[in-house]
Amino acid sequence: MEALRRAIEAVMPLPGEEWEALAACWQPVSYKRKTVITAAGETERYVYFVLDGVQRAFCIADNQREATLVFSYTGSFSGIIDSFFLQQPSRYYLETLTQSSLLRISFADMQRLMQQYPQILAWVQRSTMLTLAGVMERHIEMLTLNAEQKFRRLLARSPHVLQLIPHKYLASYLGLDPATFSKLLGGIRL
């Protein structure tokens, strides 16, 4: 719970009563490697906090090619957030890449807490805005940077992912062919 509290307070500290009410709603869950937690077409019922492991959200294009959208790993939040808050079927998949231990909170509990505690609602709103800012930054990178620039930006932001995440998924995340990713990995001094 301390890791969860640190992650929440990094966005916005919550007063004691709000923290206690929020903390009481998170339940531990574990998944084996390569488990689909949420499939396209399902409605996301939970938001997760990753205690250990690596997950990815991805979609499958019309040509059956997978496109990795985002990774989550120890100390981060996870889930198909648009499906969760809109309670609409997901267009994406959430799967574990490794054995994963997570905490999760249900939609019903989150809704109740946001209605009961204005500070929790404010925390959710600020977290959502920070997430949206990150998505917009990534969108700009995908549209404006070449392969090497995308690769360098990823390593500047998250150098640890080279050891955590299989390279084929990193290539997919960057919108690169795996061969191009390997060439960049071998040709760029880190």
GROMACS .gro file of N, CA and C in nm, residues 1-82:
model
  246
    1MET      N    1   0.081  -0.121   0.000
    1MET     CA    2   0.000   0.000   0.000
    1MET      C    3   0.085   0.127   0.000
    2GLU      N    4   0.206   0.116   0.051
    2GLU     CA    5   0.292   0.235   0.054
    2GLU      C    6   0.331   0.279  -0.087
    3ALA      N    7   0.355   0.183  -0.176
    3ALA     CA    8   0.388   0.217  -0.314
    3ALA      C    9   0.269   0.287  -0.380
    4LEU      N   10   0.150   0.237  -0.355
    4LEU     CA   11   0.029   0.301  -0.409
    4LEU      C   12   0.016   0.442  -0.354
    5ARG      N   13   0.037   0.458  -0.226
    5ARG     CA   14   0.024   0.592  -0.166
    5ARG      C   15   0.125   0.689  -0.225
    6ARG      N   16   0.249   0.643  -0.246
    6ARG     CA   17   0.351   0.730  -0.307
    6ARG      C   18   0.310   0.772  -0.448
    7ALA      N   19   0.255   0.678  -0.525
    7ALA     CA   20   0.212   0.710  -0.662
    7ALA      C   21   0.097   0.810  -0.661
    8ILE      N   22   0.004   0.794  -0.570
    8ILE     CA   23  -0.108   0.888  -0.560
    8ILE      C   24  -0.060   1.024  -0.516
    9GLU      N   25   0.026   1.027  -0.416
    9GLU     CA   26   0.074   1.155  -0.364
    9GLU      C   27   0.167   1.227  -0.460
   10ALA      N   28   0.226   1.154  -0.554
   10ALA     CA   29   0.308   1.219  -0.657
   10ALA      C   30   0.221   1.307  -0.747
   11VAL      N   31   0.094   1.273  -0.756
   11VAL     CA   32   0.000   1.352  -0.835
   11VAL      C   33  -0.064   1.459  -0.747
   12MET      N   34  -0.108   1.415  -0.628
   12MET     CA   35  -0.180   1.506  -0.539
   12MET      C   36  -0.200   1.438  -0.403
   13PRO      N   37  -0.147   1.495  -0.297
   13PRO     CA   38  -0.168   1.434  -0.165
   13PRO      C   39  -0.316   1.434  -0.127
   14LEU      N   40  -0.358   1.327  -0.062
   14LEU     CA   41  -0.495   1.317  -0.014
   14LEU      C   42  -0.496   1.325   0.138
   15PRO      N   43  -0.594   1.395   0.195
   15PRO     CA   44  -0.608   1.397   0.342
   15PRO      C   45  -0.631   1.256   0.396
   16GLY      N   46  -0.604   1.237   0.522
   16GLY     CA   47  -0.610   1.106   0.585
   16GLY      C   48  -0.738   1.029   0.563
   17GLU      N   49  -0.853   1.092   0.583
   17GLU     CA   50  -0.980   1.022   0.567
   17GLU      C   51  -1.000   0.975   0.423
   18GLU      N   52  -0.966   1.060   0.327
   18GLU     CA   53  -0.980   1.024   0.186
   18GLU      C   54  -0.885   0.911   0.149
   19TRP      N   55  -0.761   0.921   0.198
   19TRP     CA   56  -0.665   0.814   0.169
   19TRP      C   57  -0.715   0.680   0.226
   20GLU      N   58  -0.761   0.681   0.350
   20GLU     CA   59  -0.808   0.558   0.413
   20GLU      C   60  -0.926   0.498   0.336
   21ALA      N   61  -1.020   0.582   0.293
   21ALA     CA   62  -1.136   0.533   0.217
   21ALA      C   63  -1.092   0.474   0.083
   22LEU      N   64  -0.999   0.542   0.016
   22LEU     CA   65  -0.949   0.494  -0.113
   22LEU      C   66  -0.868   0.366  -0.096
   23ALA      N   67  -0.778   0.364   0.000
   23ALA     CA   68  -0.691   0.248   0.022
   23ALA      C   69  -0.771   0.122   0.054
   24ALA      N   70  -0.883   0.137   0.123
   24ALA     CA   71  -0.964   0.022   0.162
   24ALA      C   72  -1.028  -0.050   0.044
   25CYS      N   73  -1.034   0.015  -0.071
   25CYS     CA   74  -1.105  -0.042  -0.187
   25CYS      C   75  -1.015  -0.120  -0.283
   26TRP      N   76  -0.886  -0.114  -0.266
   26TRP     CA   77  -0.795  -0.183  -0.358
   26TRP      C   78  -0.777  -0.329  -0.314
   27GLN      N   79  -0.789  -0.419  -0.409
   27GLN     CA   80  -0.776  -0.562  -0.383
   27GLN      C   81  -0.658  -0.620  -0.462
   28PRO      N   82  -0.580  -0.709  -0.402
   28PRO     CA   83  -0.468  -0.770  -0.475
   28PRO      C   84  -0.516  -0.878  -0.574
   29VAL      N   85  -0.451  -0.881  -0.689
   29VAL     CA   86  -0.475  -0.986  -0.790
   29VAL      C   87  -0.341  -1.022  -0.853
   30SER      N   88  -0.332  -1.143  -0.905
   30SER     CA   89  -0.211  -1.188  -0.974
   30SER      C   90  -0.252  -1.255  -1.104
   31TYR      N   91  -0.165  -1.239  -1.205
   31TYR     CA   92  -0.189  -1.300  -1.335
   31TYR      C   93  -0.060  -1.364  -1.384
   32LYS      N   94  -0.076  -1.474  -1.455
   32LYS     CA   95   0.040  -1.540  -1.518
   32LYS      C   96   0.084  -1.459  -1.640
   33ARG      N   97   0.202  -1.490  -1.686
   33ARG     CA   98   0.259  -1.429  -1.806
   33ARG      C   99   0.167  -1.456  -1.925
   34LYS      N  100   0.154  -1.355  -2.014
   34LYS     CA  101   0.076  -1.364  -2.138
   34LYS      C  102  -0.072  -1.392  -2.112
   35THR      N  103  -0.127  -1.330  -2.007
   35THR     CA  104  -0.269  -1.340  -1.977
   35THR      C  105  -0.338  -1.214  -2.027
   36VAL      N  106  -0.446  -1.230  -2.100
   36VAL     CA  107  -0.527  -1.115  -2.141
   36VAL      C  108  -0.617  -1.080  -2.023
   37ILE      N  109  -0.596  -0.963  -1.967
   37ILE     CA  110  -0.674  -0.916  -1.853
   37ILE      C  111  -0.806  -0.857  -1.902
   38THR      N  112  -0.797  -0.777  -2.007
   38THR     CA  113  -0.915  -0.717  -2.069
   38THR      C  114  -0.902  -0.737  -2.219
   39ALA      N  115  -1.007  -0.788  -2.281
   39ALA     CA  116  -1.006  -0.810  -2.426
   39ALA      C  117  -1.087  -0.701  -2.495
   40ALA      N  118  -1.054  -0.677  -2.622
   40ALA     CA  119  -1.134  -0.585  -2.702
   40ALA      C  120  -1.278  -0.635  -2.700
   41GLY      N  121  -1.372  -0.543  -2.684
   41GLY     CA  122  -1.513  -0.579  -2.676
   41GLY      C  123  -1.565  -0.593  -2.535
   42GLU      N  124  -1.475  -0.611  -2.438
   42GLU     CA  125  -1.515  -0.617  -2.298
   42GLU      C  126  -1.511  -0.476  -2.239
   43THR      N  127  -1.592  -0.453  -2.138
   43THR     CA  128  -1.588  -0.325  -2.068
   43THR      C  129  -1.495  -0.339  -1.948
   44GLU      N  130  -1.401  -0.246  -1.939
   44GLU     CA  131  -1.304  -0.248  -1.828
   44GLU      C  132  -1.376  -0.221  -1.698
   45ARG      N  133  -1.361  -0.310  -1.603
   45ARG     CA  134  -1.428  -0.297  -1.472
   45ARG      C  135  -1.335  -0.248  -1.361
   46TYR      N  136  -1.205  -0.242  -1.391
   46TYR     CA  137  -1.107  -0.207  -1.287
   46TYR      C  138  -1.000  -0.112  -1.340
   47VAL      N  139  -0.942  -0.038  -1.248
   47VAL     CA  140  -0.814   0.030  -1.269
   47VAL      C  141  -0.716  -0.045  -1.182
   48TYR      N  142  -0.596  -0.061  -1.232
   48TYR     CA  143  -0.494  -0.139  -1.163
   48TYR      C  144  -0.377  -0.052  -1.122
   49PHE      N  145  -0.309  -0.094  -1.015
   49PHE     CA  146  -0.180  -0.039  -0.977
   49PHE      C  147  -0.083  -0.156  -0.977
   50VAL      N  148   0.027  -0.141  -1.048
   50VAL     CA  149   0.120  -0.252  -1.068
   50VAL      C  150   0.218  -0.260  -0.952
   51LEU      N  151   0.214  -0.371  -0.880
   51LEU     CA  152   0.310  -0.398  -0.774
   51LEU      C  153   0.435  -0.464  -0.831
   52ASP      N  154   0.416  -0.551  -0.931
   52ASP     CA  155   0.528  -0.621  -0.993
   52ASP      C  156   0.483  -0.673  -1.128
   53GLY      N  157   0.571  -0.663  -1.226
   53GLY     CA  158   0.542  -0.717  -1.357
   53GLY      C  159   0.529  -0.610  -1.464
   54VAL      N  160   0.508  -0.656  -1.587
   54VAL     CA  161   0.496  -0.567  -1.703
   54VAL      C  162   0.371  -0.607  -1.781
   55GLN      N  163   0.295  -0.506  -1.821
   55GLN     CA  164   0.176  -0.526  -1.902
   55GLN      C  165   0.183  -0.433  -2.022
   56ARG      N  166   0.100  -0.463  -2.122
   56ARG     CA  167   0.088  -0.373  -2.236
   56ARG      C  168  -0.057  -0.366  -2.280
   57ALA      N  169  -0.094  -0.250  -2.330
   57ALA     CA  170  -0.222  -0.234  -2.398
   57ALA      C  171  -0.190  -0.231  -2.547
   58PHE      N  172  -0.271  -0.303  -2.625
   58PHE     CA  173  -0.246  -0.307  -2.769
   58PHE      C  174  -0.376  -0.322  -2.844
   59CYS      N  175  -0.371  -0.288  -2.972
   59CYS     CA  176  -0.486  -0.310  -3.059
   59CYS      C  177  -0.440  -0.398  -3.175
   60ILE      N  178  -0.537  -0.453  -3.243
   60ILE     CA  179  -0.507  -0.533  -3.361
   60ILE      C  180  -0.567  -0.461  -3.481
   61ALA      N  181  -0.480  -0.426  -3.575
   61ALA     CA  182  -0.523  -0.353  -3.695
   61ALA      C  183  -0.596  -0.445  -3.791
   62ASP      N  184  -0.659  -0.387  -3.891
   62ASP     CA  185  -0.733  -0.464  -3.991
   62ASP      C  186  -0.646  -0.571  -4.058
   63ASN      N  187  -0.517  -0.541  -4.071
   63ASN     CA  188  -0.425  -0.638  -4.133
   63ASN      C  189  -0.374  -0.742  -4.033
   64GLN      N  190  -0.435  -0.746  -3.915
   64GLN     CA  191  -0.403  -0.840  -3.806
   64GLN      C  192  -0.268  -0.810  -3.740
   65ARG      N  193  -0.207  -0.696  -3.772
   65ARG     CA  194  -0.083  -0.656  -3.707
   65ARG      C  195  -0.116  -0.591  -3.572
   66GLU      N  196  -0.041  -0.630  -3.469
   66GLU     CA  197  -0.060  -0.572  -3.337
   66GLU      C  198   0.015  -0.440  -3.328
   67ALA      N  199  -0.046  -0.345  -3.262
   67ALA     CA  200   0.018  -0.215  -3.235
   67ALA      C  201   0.014  -0.192  -3.085
   68THR      N  202   0.130  -0.185  -3.023
   68THR     CA  203   0.138  -0.161  -2.879
   68THR      C  204   0.117  -0.013  -2.852
   69LEU      N  205   0.024   0.016  -2.762
   69LEU     CA  206  -0.013   0.154  -2.731
   69LEU      C  207   0.060   0.209  -2.610
   70VAL      N  208   0.072   0.126  -2.506
   70VAL     CA  209   0.131   0.174  -2.381
   70VAL      C  210   0.177   0.053  -2.299
   71PHE      N  211   0.278   0.076  -2.218
   71PHE     CA  212   0.325  -0.025  -2.123
   71PHE      C  213   0.294   0.023  -1.982
   72SER      N  214   0.274  -0.071  -1.893
   72SER     CA  215   0.268  -0.039  -1.750
   72SER      C  216   0.359  -0.137  -1.679
   73TYR      N  217   0.419  -0.091  -1.570
   73TYR     CA  218   0.512  -0.174  -1.495
   73TYR      C  219   0.516  -0.125  -1.352
   74THR      N  220   0.595  -0.191  -1.272
   74THR     CA  221   0.600  -0.167  -1.128
   74THR      C  222   0.594  -0.017  -1.095
   75GLY      N  223   0.496   0.017  -1.013
   75GLY     CA  224   0.482   0.155  -0.967
   75GLY      C  225   0.392   0.242  -1.053
   76SER      N  226   0.332   0.184  -1.157
   76SER     CA  227   0.245   0.264  -1.244
   76SER      C  228   0.102   0.211  -1.239
   77PHE      N  229   0.011   0.293  -1.289
   77PHE     CA  230  -0.129   0.252  -1.300
   77PHE      C  231  -0.148   0.185  -1.435
   78SER      N  232  -0.250   0.100  -1.443
   78SER     CA  233  -0.276   0.024  -1.563
   78SER      C  234  -0.426   0.005  -1.582
   79GLY      N  235  -0.462  -0.041  -1.699
   79GLY     CA  236  -0.602  -0.065  -1.731
   79GLY      C  237  -0.638   0.005  -1.860
   80ILE      N  238  -0.753  -0.026  -1.913
   80ILE     CA  239  -0.803   0.041  -2.033
   80ILE      C  240  -0.890   0.157  -1.983
   81ILE      N  241  -0.826   0.271  -1.965
   81ILE     CA  242  -0.885   0.380  -1.889
   81ILE      C  243  -1.008   0.441  -1.954
   82ASP      N  244  -1.009   0.452  -2.088
   82ASP     CA  245  -1.127   0.510  -2.151
   82ASP      C  246  -1.248   0.417  -2.134
   0.00000   0.00000   0.00000
